[in-house]
Coordinates of C-alpha atoms and ligand atoms in Angstrom, one line a residue:
X1 CA 12.0 46.4 10.5
X2 CA 11.4 49.5 8.5
X3 CA 11.7 52.8 10.3
X4 CA 8.1 53.6 9.4
X5 CA 7.1 50.4 11.1
X6 CA 9.2 51.2 14.1
X7 CA 7.7 54.7 14.4
X8 CA 4.2 53.1 14.3
X9 CA 5.2 50.7 17.0
X10 CA 6.6 53.4 19.1
X11 CA 3.4 55.5 18.6
X12 CA 1.2 52.6 19.8
X13 CA 3.4 51.8 22.7
X14 CA 3.3 55.4 24.0
X15 CA -0.4 55.6 23.5
X16 CA -1.1 52.4 25.4
X17 CA 1.3 53.0 28.3
X18 CA 0.3 56.7 28.8
X19 CA -3.3 55.7 29.0
X20 CA -2.5 54.1 32.4
X21 CA -1.3 57.5 33.7
X22 CA -4.1 60.0 33.2
X23 CA -3.5 63.6 34.1
X24 CA -5.2 64.3 37.5
X25 CA -8.3 66.4 37.1
X26 CA -7.9 70.2 37.6
X27 CA -4.1 70.1 38.1
X28 CA -1.4 72.1 36.3
X29 CA 2.2 71.2 36.8
X30 CA 5.2 73.5 36.4
X31 CA 8.9 72.7 36.3
X32 CA 9.9 75.2 39.0
X33 CA 13.1 76.1 40.6
X34 CA 13.8 72.4 41.4
X35 CA 11.6 70.3 39.1
X36 CA 7.9 69.3 39.5
X37 CA 6.4 69.2 43.0
X38 CA 3.0 68.3 44.4
X39 CA 1.2 66.0 46.8
X40 CA 2.8 62.6 46.0
X41 CA -0.5 60.8 45.3
X42 CA -1.2 63.3 42.4
X43 CA 2.2 62.7 40.8
X44 CA 2.2 59.4 39.0
X45 CA 1.3 60.9 35.6
X46 CA 4.0 63.6 36.0
X47 CA 6.7 61.1 37.0
X48 CA 5.7 58.8 34.1
X49 CA 6.1 61.7 31.7
X50 CA 9.4 62.9 33.4
X51 CA 10.6 59.4 32.6
X52 CA 9.9 60.0 28.9
X53 CA 11.7 63.4 29.1
X54 CA 14.7 61.8 30.7
X55 CA 14.9 59.2 27.9
X56 CA 14.7 61.8 25.2
X57 CA 17.4 63.8 27.0
X58 CA 19.6 60.7 27.1
X59 CA 19.0 60.1 23.4
X60 CA 19.8 63.7 22.6
X61 CA 23.0 63.8 24.5
X62 CA 24.1 60.2 23.9
X63 CA 24.9 59.9 27.6
X64 CA 23.2 58.6 30.8
X65 CA 20.9 61.0 32.6
X66 CA 19.4 60.9 36.1
X67 CA 15.9 61.0 37.4
X68 CA 15.4 61.8 41.1
X69 CA 12.2 61.4 43.0
X70 CA 12.1 63.7 46.0
X71 CA 10.4 66.8 47.3
X72 CA 13.5 68.0 49.3
X73 CA 12.4 70.0 52.4
X74 CA 8.6 69.8 51.6
X75 CA 6.2 67.9 53.9
X76 CA 6.2 64.1 53.9
X77 CA 3.1 63.7 51.8
X78 CA 4.5 65.8 49.0
X79 CA 6.8 64.4 46.4
X80 CA 8.6 65.6 43.3
X81 CA 10.7 64.7 40.3
X82 CA 13.8 66.3 38.7
X83 CA 16.1 65.4 35.9
X84 CA 19.9 65.5 36.0
X85 CA 21.9 66.2 32.9
X86 CA 24.9 64.0 31.9
X87 CA 27.4 66.2 33.8
X88 CA 25.3 65.7 36.9
X89 CA 23.9 69.3 36.9
X90 CA 20.2 70.2 36.6
X91 CA 18.6 69.5 33.3
X92 CA 19.2 72.3 30.8
X93 CA 16.7 75.1 31.1
X94 CA 15.7 75.2 27.5
X95 CA 14.1 71.7 27.9
X96 CA 11.9 72.9 30.7
X97 CA 9.1 74.2 28.5
X98 CA 8.8 70.8 26.8
X99 CA 8.9 68.9 30.1
X100 CA 6.1 71.2 31.3
X101 CA 4.0 70.8 28.2
X102 CA 4.3 67.0 28.4
X103 CA 3.4 67.0 32.1
X104 CA 0.2 68.9 31.2
X105 CA -0.7 67.0 28.0
X106 CA -4.5 66.4 28.5
X107 CA -4.7 62.9 26.9
X108 CA -2.5 60.2 25.4
X109 CA -3.0 61.4 21.9
X110 CA -1.8 64.9 22.6
X111 CA 1.1 63.4 24.6
X112 CA 2.2 61.3 21.7
X113 CA 1.9 64.3 19.3
X114 CA 4.1 66.4 21.6
X115 CA 6.8 63.7 21.8
X116 CA 6.9 63.2 18.0
X117 CA 6.9 66.9 17.3
X118 CA 9.7 67.6 19.9
X119 CA 11.9 64.7 18.8
X120 CA 11.6 65.9 15.2
X121 CA 12.5 69.4 16.1
X122 CA 15.5 68.2 18.2
X123 CA 16.6 65.6 15.6
X124 CA 16.2 62.7 18.0
X125 CA 15.4 59.4 16.3
X126 CA 12.9 57.2 18.1
X127 CA 12.4 53.5 17.5
X128 CA 15.5 52.0 19.1
X129 CA 17.5 51.9 15.9
X130 CA 20.8 51.1 17.7
X131 CA 20.9 54.1 20.1
X132 CA 20.2 53.2 23.6
X133 CA 19.1 55.6 26.4
X134 CA 20.2 55.0 29.9
X135 CA 18.5 56.6 33.0
X136 CA 19.8 56.3 36.5
X137 CA 16.9 56.4 39.0
X138 CA 17.0 57.4 42.6
X139 CA 14.4 58.2 45.3
X140 CA 14.4 59.4 48.9
X141 CA 12.5 57.8 51.8
X142 CA 9.0 59.3 51.2
X143 CA 6.1 56.8 51.4
X144 CA 5.0 57.6 47.8
X145 CA 8.5 57.1 46.5
X146 CA 8.2 53.4 45.6
X147 CA 5.0 53.8 43.5
X148 CA 6.4 56.9 41.8
X149 CA 9.6 55.0 40.9
X150 CA 7.4 52.4 39.2
X151 CA 5.7 55.2 37.2
X152 CA 9.1 56.5 36.1
X153 CA 10.1 53.0 35.0
X154 CA 6.9 52.7 33.0
X155 CA 7.6 56.1 31.3
X156 CA 11.1 55.0 30.5
X157 CA 9.9 51.6 29.1
X158 CA 7.4 53.4 26.8
X159 CA 10.3 54.5 24.6
X160 CA 11.8 51.7 22.6
X161 CA 15.4 50.9 23.5
X162 CA 15.6 52.8 26.8
X163 CA 17.1 51.2 29.9
X164 CA 16.3 52.2 33.6
X165 CA 19.0 51.6 36.2
X166 CA 17.4 51.6 39.7
X167 CA 20.2 53.0 42.0
X168 CA 17.9 52.6 45.1
X169 CA 17.2 55.0 47.9
X170 CA 19.7 57.8 47.7
X171 CA 20.3 61.4 48.6
X172 CA 19.8 63.8 45.7
X173 CA 23.5 64.7 45.5
X174 CA 24.4 61.0 45.4
X175 CA 22.3 60.4 42.3
X176 CA 23.8 63.5 40.6
X177 CA 27.3 62.3 41.5
X178 CA 26.6 58.9 40.0
X179 CA 25.3 60.3 36.8
X180 CA 28.5 62.5 36.5
X181 CA 30.8 59.6 37.3
X182 CA 29.1 57.2 34.9
X183 CA 29.5 59.6 32.0
X184 CA 33.2 60.0 32.9
X185 CA 33.6 56.3 32.6
X186 CA 34.1 55.9 36.3
X187 CA 32.4 53.6 38.8
X188 CA 29.1 55.0 40.0
X189 CA 28.1 52.9 43.0
X190 CA 27.3 54.1 46.5
X191 CA 30.3 52.2 47.9
X192 CA 32.6 54.1 45.6
X193 CA 31.0 57.4 46.7
X194 CA 31.6 56.5 50.3
X195 CA 35.1 55.4 49.6
X196 CA 36.0 58.6 47.7
X197 CA 34.6 60.8 50.5
X198 CA 36.2 58.9 53.4
X199 CA 39.6 58.8 51.6
X200 CA 39.7 62.4 50.6
X201 CA 38.6 63.3 54.2
X202 CA 41.4 61.2 55.7
X203 CA 43.9 62.8 53.3
X204 CA 42.9 66.3 54.4
X205 CA 42.8 65.3 58.1
X206 CA 46.3 63.9 57.8
X207 CA 47.5 67.3 56.5
X208 CA 46.0 69.4 59.3
X209 CA 49.0 71.5 60.4
X210 CA 50.6 70.4 63.6
X211 CA 50.8 72.7 66.5
X212 CA 47.8 74.8 65.6
X213 CA 45.0 75.0 68.2
X214 CA 43.5 71.8 66.7
X215 CA 43.7 70.0 70.0
X216 CA 41.1 72.3 71.4
X217 CA 38.8 72.0 68.4
X218 CA 36.2 69.5 69.4
X219 CA 36.0 66.6 66.9
X220 CA 32.4 66.1 67.8
X221 CA 29.5 67.2 65.7
X222 CA 25.8 66.5 66.3
X223 CA 23.8 66.2 63.0
X224 CA 20.0 66.5 62.5
X225 CA 19.2 64.2 59.6
X226 CA 15.7 65.8 59.2
X227 CA 14.3 62.2 59.4
X228 CA 15.2 61.9 55.8
X229 CA 17.6 59.9 53.7
X230 CA 20.8 61.9 54.7
X231 CA 20.9 60.7 58.3
X232 CA 20.7 57.1 57.3
X233 CA 23.5 57.6 54.8
X234 CA 25.7 59.4 57.2
X235 CA 25.3 56.6 59.7
X236 CA 26.8 54.3 57.1
X237 CA 29.6 56.6 56.0
X238 CA 30.7 57.5 59.5
X239 CA 31.9 53.9 60.0
X240 CA 34.6 54.7 57.5
X241 CA 35.7 58.0 59.0
X242 CA 38.6 58.5 61.3
X243 CA 39.3 61.6 63.5
X244 CA 35.7 62.7 63.7
X245 CA 32.9 61.9 66.2
X246 CA 29.5 62.2 64.4
X247 CA 26.3 61.8 66.3
X248 CA 23.3 61.5 64.1
X249 CA 19.8 62.4 65.4
X250 CA 16.5 62.4 63.6
X251 CA 18.0 59.8 61.3
X252 CA 14.6 58.7 60.0
X253 CA 14.5 55.4 61.9
X254 CA 11.0 54.1 62.6
X255 CA 9.4 56.0 65.4
X256 CA 12.0 58.8 65.6
X257 CA 9.9 61.4 63.9
X258 CA 8.4 62.6 60.7
X259 CA 10.4 63.8 57.7
X260 CA 10.9 67.6 57.7
X261 CA 8.5 68.1 60.6
X262 CA 10.0 70.5 63.1
X263 CA 13.4 69.3 61.8
X264 CA 15.8 69.9 59.0
X265 CA 17.9 72.7 57.4
X266 CA 14.9 74.6 55.9
X267 CA 13.1 74.7 59.2
X268 CA 16.2 75.7 61.3
X269 CA 17.3 78.4 58.8
X270 CA 13.8 79.9 58.3
X271 CA 12.5 79.7 61.9
X272 CA 15.9 80.2 63.6
X273 CA 15.1 77.7 66.2
X274 CA 16.6 74.3 67.2
X275 CA 15.1 71.2 65.5
X276 CA 13.2 68.7 67.5
X277 CA 15.4 66.3 69.5
X278 CA 17.8 69.1 70.4
X279 CA 17.7 71.1 73.7
X280 CA 19.5 72.4 76.7
X281 CA 21.7 69.3 76.9
X282 CA 23.2 70.5 73.6
X283 CA 24.1 74.0 74.7
X284 CA 27.5 74.9 73.2
X285 CA 27.7 71.8 70.9
X286 CA 28.6 72.2 67.2
X287 CA 25.4 71.1 65.5
X288 CA 24.5 70.7 61.8
X289 CA 21.3 70.0 60.0
X290 CA 20.4 68.5 56.6
X291 CA 17.2 68.9 54.6
X292 CA 15.1 65.9 53.6
X293 CA 17.2 64.9 50.5
X294 CA 20.5 66.1 52.0
X295 CA 21.4 68.7 49.4
X296 CA 21.3 71.5 52.0
X297 CA 23.5 72.0 55.1
X298 CA 23.5 74.7 57.8
X299 CA 25.1 74.7 61.2
X300 CA 23.8 76.0 64.5
X301 CA 24.6 76.3 68.1
X302 CA 22.0 76.4 70.9
X303 CA 22.5 79.7 72.7
X304 CA 23.1 79.3 76.4
X305 CA 20.9 82.3 77.1
X306 CA 17.8 80.9 75.5
X307 CA 17.5 77.2 74.9
X308 CA 15.0 77.6 72.1
X309 CA 17.1 80.2 70.3
X310 CA 20.1 79.4 68.2
X311 CA 23.2 81.0 66.7
X312 CA 22.7 80.1 63.0
X313 CA 25.7 79.5 60.7
X314 CA 24.1 79.6 57.3
X315 CA 25.2 78.9 53.8
X316 CA 26.9 82.3 53.6
X317 CA 29.1 81.5 56.5
X318 CA 29.9 78.0 55.2
X319 CA 30.9 79.7 51.9
X320 CA 33.1 82.2 53.8
X321 CA 34.9 79.4 55.6
X322 CA 35.5 77.5 52.4
X323 CA 36.6 80.7 50.6
X324 CA 39.2 81.6 53.2
X325 CA 40.6 78.0 53.2
X326 CA 40.8 77.8 49.4
X327 CA 42.3 81.3 49.2
X328 CA 44.9 80.3 51.8
X329 CA 45.9 77.2 49.9
X330 CA 46.2 79.0 46.6
X331 CA 48.4 81.6 48.3
X332 CA 50.7 79.0 49.7
X333 CA 50.8 77.2 46.4
X334 CA 51.9 80.3 44.5
X335 CA 54.3 81.7 47.2
X336 CA 57.9 82.1 45.9
X337 CA 60.4 80.1 47.9
X338 CA 63.2 77.6 47.8
X339 CA 61.0 74.6 48.1
X340 CA 58.4 75.4 45.4
X341 CA 58.7 75.3 41.7
X342 CA 58.6 78.9 40.6
X343 CA 55.9 78.8 38.0
X344 CA 52.8 80.4 39.4
X345 CA 49.5 78.5 38.8
X346 CA 47.2 81.4 37.8
X347 CA 43.8 80.7 39.3
X348 CA 40.6 82.5 38.8
X349 CA 38.8 82.0 42.1
X350 CA 35.1 83.2 41.9
X351 CA 32.5 83.5 44.6
X352 CA 28.8 83.2 43.6
X353 CA 25.9 84.3 45.8
X354 CA 22.3 85.4 45.3
X355 CA 20.6 88.5 46.5
X356 CA 19.5 86.5 49.6
X357 CA 23.1 86.4 50.8
X358 CA 23.4 88.5 53.9
X359 CA 25.0 91.8 53.0
X360 CA 27.5 91.4 55.8
X361 CA 28.8 88.2 54.1
X362 CA 29.2 89.9 50.8
X363 CA 31.1 92.8 52.4
X364 CA 33.3 90.4 54.3
X365 CA 34.2 88.4 51.1
X366 CA 35.0 91.5 49.2
X367 CA 37.2 92.8 52.0
X368 CA 39.1 89.6 51.7
X369 CA 39.9 90.6 48.1
X370 CA 37.6 88.0 46.6
X371 CA 35.5 88.4 43.4
X372 CA 31.8 88.1 44.2
X373 CA 29.1 87.7 41.6
X374 CA 25.3 87.6 42.2
X375 CA 22.9 85.5 40.2
X376 CA 19.2 85.0 40.3
X377 CA 17.8 82.5 42.8
X378 CA 18.1 78.8 42.1
X379 CA 21.2 76.6 42.0
X380 CA 21.0 76.1 38.3
X381 CA 22.1 79.8 37.9
X382 CA 24.7 79.7 40.6
X383 CA 26.2 76.5 39.4
X384 CA 26.6 77.7 35.8
X385 CA 28.3 80.9 36.9
X386 CA 30.7 79.1 39.3
X387 CA 31.6 76.7 36.5
X388 CA 33.0 79.7 34.5
X389 CA 35.9 80.0 37.0
X390 CA 39.0 77.8 37.6
X391 CA 37.6 77.4 41.1
X392 CA 34.1 78.6 41.8
X393 CA 32.4 78.5 45.2
X394 CA 28.7 79.0 45.3
X395 CA 26.2 78.9 48.1
X396 CA 22.6 80.0 48.7
X397 CA 22.0 81.3 52.2
X398 CA 19.7 78.3 52.8
X399 CA 22.8 76.0 52.7
X400 CA 22.8 74.7 49.1
X401 CA 26.2 75.0 47.5
X402 CA 29.5 73.5 46.6
X403 CA 33.0 74.2 45.2
X404 CA 33.6 73.6 41.5
X405 CA 37.0 72.9 40.0
X406 CA 37.2 73.1 36.2
X407 CA 38.6 70.0 34.4
X408 CA 41.3 72.1 32.8
X409 CA 42.4 73.6 36.1
X410 CA 42.4 70.2 37.8
X411 CA 44.8 68.8 35.2
X412 CA 47.1 71.8 35.7
X413 CA 46.9 71.3 39.4
X414 CA 47.7 67.6 39.2
X415 CA 50.7 68.4 37.0
X416 CA 52.0 71.0 39.5
X417 CA 51.4 68.5 42.3
X418 CA 53.4 65.8 40.4
X419 CA 56.3 68.3 39.9
X420 CA 56.3 69.3 43.5
X421 CA 56.3 65.6 44.5
X422 CA 59.5 65.3 42.5
X423 CA 61.3 68.5 43.5
X424 CA 60.1 69.2 47.0
X425 CA 58.0 66.3 48.4
X426 CA 56.3 67.2 51.7
X427 CA 56.9 70.9 51.3
X428 CA 54.2 73.5 52.1
X429 CA 53.7 74.0 48.4
X430 CA 53.2 70.3 47.8
X431 CA 50.8 70.0 50.7
X432 CA 48.7 72.9 49.4
X433 CA 48.4 71.2 46.0
X434 CA 47.5 67.9 47.7
X435 CA 44.9 69.6 49.8
X436 CA 43.3 71.3 46.8
X437 CA 43.1 68.0 44.9
X438 CA 41.6 66.3 48.0
X439 CA 39.0 69.0 48.3
X440 CA 38.0 68.5 44.6
X441 CA 37.3 64.8 45.5
X442 CA 35.6 65.4 48.8
X443 CA 33.2 68.1 47.7
X444 CA 30.6 67.0 45.2
X445 CA 31.4 68.4 41.8
X446 CA 27.8 67.8 40.5
X447 CA 25.6 69.6 43.0
X448 CA 25.5 70.9 46.6
X449 CA 25.8 67.9 49.0
X450 CA 25.2 68.2 52.7
X451 CA 27.3 65.1 53.6
X452 CA 30.4 66.1 51.7
X453 CA 29.9 69.7 52.8
X454 CA 29.7 68.6 56.4
X455 CA 33.0 66.7 56.1
X456 CA 34.8 69.7 54.5
X457 CA 33.5 72.1 57.2
X458 CA 34.8 69.7 59.9
X459 CA 38.2 69.3 58.4
X460 CA 38.6 73.0 57.6
X461 CA 37.7 73.9 61.2
X462 CA 40.4 71.5 62.4
X463 CA 42.9 73.0 59.9
X464 CA 42.2 76.6 61.0
X465 CA 42.2 75.5 64.6
X466 CA 38.8 77.3 65.0
X467 CA 36.1 76.7 67.5
X468 CA 32.4 77.3 66.5
X469 CA 32.7 80.7 68.2
X470 CA 35.7 81.7 66.0
X471 CA 33.6 80.7 62.9
X472 CA 30.6 82.6 64.1
X473 CA 32.7 85.7 64.8
X474 CA 33.9 85.9 61.2
X475 CA 31.3 88.7 60.7
X476 CA 28.0 89.7 62.2
X477 CA 25.0 89.1 60.1
X478 CA 22.9 92.1 59.4
X479 CA 19.3 91.7 60.8
X480 CA 17.0 90.5 58.0
X481 CA 13.4 89.7 57.4
X482 CA 11.6 87.7 54.7
X483 CA 7.9 88.0 54.0
X484 CA 5.5 86.3 51.5
X485 CA 2.8 88.3 49.8
X486 CA -0.1 86.5 48.2
X487 CA -1.1 88.1 44.9
X488 CA -3.5 87.4 42.1
X489 CA -0.7 86.9 39.5
X490 CA 2.9 86.6 40.6
X491 CA 4.2 86.8 37.1
X492 CA 3.1 90.5 37.0
X493 CA 6.4 91.2 38.7
X494 CA 9.5 91.0 36.5
X495 CA 13.0 91.8 37.7
X496 CA 16.5 92.5 36.5
X497 CA 20.0 92.7 38.0
X498 CA 19.9 89.3 39.6
X499 CA 16.4 90.0 40.8
X500 CA 17.4 93.0 42.9
X501 CA 15.5 95.6 40.8
X502 CA 11.8 95.5 39.7
X503 CA 11.1 96.2 36.0
X504 CA 7.4 95.7 36.0
X505 CA 5.0 97.0 37.2
X506 CA 6.4 100.4 36.6
X507 CA 6.6 102.6 39.7
X508 CA 7.1 99.8 42.1
X509 CA 10.9 100.0 42.2
X510 CA 10.7 103.8 42.9
X511 CA 8.3 103.0 45.8
X512 CA 10.8 100.4 47.2
X513 CA 13.7 102.8 46.8
X514 CA 11.9 105.5 48.8
X515 CA 11.3 103.0 51.6
X516 CA 14.9 101.8 51.6
X517 CA 16.2 105.4 51.9
X518 CA 14.5 105.7 55.3
X519 CA 16.7 103.0 56.9
X520 CA 20.4 102.9 57.8
X521 CA 22.1 100.1 55.9
X522 CA 18.7 99.3 54.3
X523 CA 18.4 96.8 51.4
X524 CA 15.3 95.3 50.1
X525 CA 14.1 93.5 47.0
X526 CA 11.0 91.6 45.8
X527 CA 10.7 88.7 43.4
X528 CA 8.1 86.0 42.4
X529 CA 8.9 82.7 44.0
X530 CA 9.7 79.8 41.6
X531 CA 8.3 77.2 44.0
X532 CA 5.3 78.8 45.6
X533 CA 2.5 81.0 44.3
X534 CA 3.7 84.1 46.2
X535 CA 5.9 87.2 46.0
X536 CA 8.9 87.0 48.3
X537 CA 10.0 90.2 50.1
X538 CA 13.5 90.3 51.6
X539 CA 14.7 93.2 53.7
X540 CA 17.9 94.0 55.6
X541 CA 18.8 96.9 57.9
X542 CA 21.0 97.8 60.9
X543 CA 18.4 96.6 63.5
X544 CA 15.8 93.8 63.5
X545 CA 13.0 96.3 64.1
X546 CA 14.1 98.3 61.1
X547 CA 14.4 95.2 58.9
X548 CA 10.9 94.1 59.9
X549 CA 9.5 97.5 59.3
X550 CA 11.1 97.8 55.9
X551 CA 9.9 94.4 54.8
X552 CA 6.4 95.3 56.0
X553 CA 6.1 98.6 54.2
X554 CA 7.5 97.1 51.0
X555 CA 5.0 94.3 51.2
X556 CA 2.2 96.9 51.4
X557 CA 3.5 98.5 48.2
X558 CA 3.5 95.1 46.5
X559 CA 0.0 94.5 47.6
X560 CA -1.1 97.9 46.5
X561 CA 0.5 97.5 43.0
X562 CA -0.7 93.9 42.4
X563 CA -3.6 93.4 44.7
Ligands
NG1_1 P1 11.9 80.2 45.5 O1 10.6 79.6 46.0 O2 12.0 80.4 44.0 O3 12.3 81.4 46.3 C1 13.3 78.4 47.0 C2 14.6 78.9 47.6 C3 15.7 78.8 46.6 C4 15.9 77.3 46.2 C5 14.5 76.8 45.7 C6 14.6 75.3 45.4 C7 14.7 80.9 49.1 C8 14.5 82.3 49.3 N1 14.4 80.4 47.9 O4 13.1 79.0 45.8 O5 16.9 79.3 47.2 O6 16.5 76.6 47.2 O7 13.5 77.0 46.7 O8 14.3 74.5 46.5 O9 15.3 80.2 50.0
ZN2 ZN1 16.9 69.5 49.1

């Protein structure tokens, strides 16, 4: 076959297959903070086209990529699609404009032109000539998921030489983890994922120091699965776990409730109330909640005073717990002593947050001597920054986050651990190295993962000998308030300094500053949302009334400048 013939073939195949997936009338799709999202029934054309983007990305990188069908914490009738890069992180941002253009191509002809133009620009050769693309597919439990998966497969099949691997119903982090593992030449099945988590969890549990207060730390945790895919997976995994008593509610079983409706991490964190299925019977229990695709985790406790009210333990406090634990292990590892080898393992430990992190958490982390960096909102920014460190811990307040270990650092750590195993097996130094290695296996290295995050929280609480109250008492959150302002054009606001300062329209930042100056411990910023057509206003102050008032007055300024 000549390459000219193959290109012609490819052209016809794309034209024909895309004609079955017309763009829905009057809709525009944008690749937002976490991929494309819309009502599921409107998404077949978008998912078909995302399948094409995934194939091109795989051809470009020469590695497997992932395509996940989910709309995370959105209502059940919504759905969405996002692409995972070969290392398991979110698709590189500089491909987003192409993904968006393709999703909005008005007809098959313009779609084909876009594909051919882009592949030429990127030096990707189409026509199957020996190079094979591989796409790992996953979906959550949404009713539109199955049909959209079929659309993705059709999109993938419309490029010659591409193969789709259906990995089944998965959490978002499971799919990202599988993509990462596959490209490292490791096994990428769900059973290996469960095995890795349960084994590293057991290893950490076995090394919980004896004689701490661990006996009084309850091993029971009640988990709200948001009626999504995470609850179901946790039910499977818990059979392999020893030393922990997990009770799953809202696990998505038929008749238990609706996905994300009055349940889940987003609901609990934003509304600050208990999810459905939890009540007075749970007062004092350690409770956790996932979002619909299980990439967010927050904890809560039902307050004894008010059964509807909760003590929220958000992503900032999970981050603080992890940071203290990692810092302690690094300290032990590098302590001079008879038992350890004397060479210090220099480690750059970095903490990454966004401006939405509660100011009290940032102050707390800095007081611990930790290096804290802020990035714009969206895990793609946080992840990238954390990956610059030897060990980088990132979390959004909403519960999305993880701990990243650089490959280079892990191999140094492994070497140190091997040395210690020879010279001082069972020493505190050796245990610290083993713990850090186990954490790197337990916590998902590709993306924030509610299931692996939950297991790490549980074992760290045991290790510290901490009750839920001890954890809550780490610091007191400053009262905060978030508001949304509807405006004609949200892109009229541009920001800088990790979205904490407004650049445009001019004068707005001065107006915000003058409001902040009126409040003790006042902090406030505004930014256009990446997932909704609104401006978000965040305010913090020393009392709830003050935070509310600051958010309200700044919202008025936004309205005035943009209304
Ligand atoms: P936007 O709509 O851009 O604020 C929201 C969350 C992000 C992130 C994305 C993706 C807040 C304030 N923002 O983004 O943190 O999780 O959704 O789901 O929670
Ligand atoms: Zn999610």
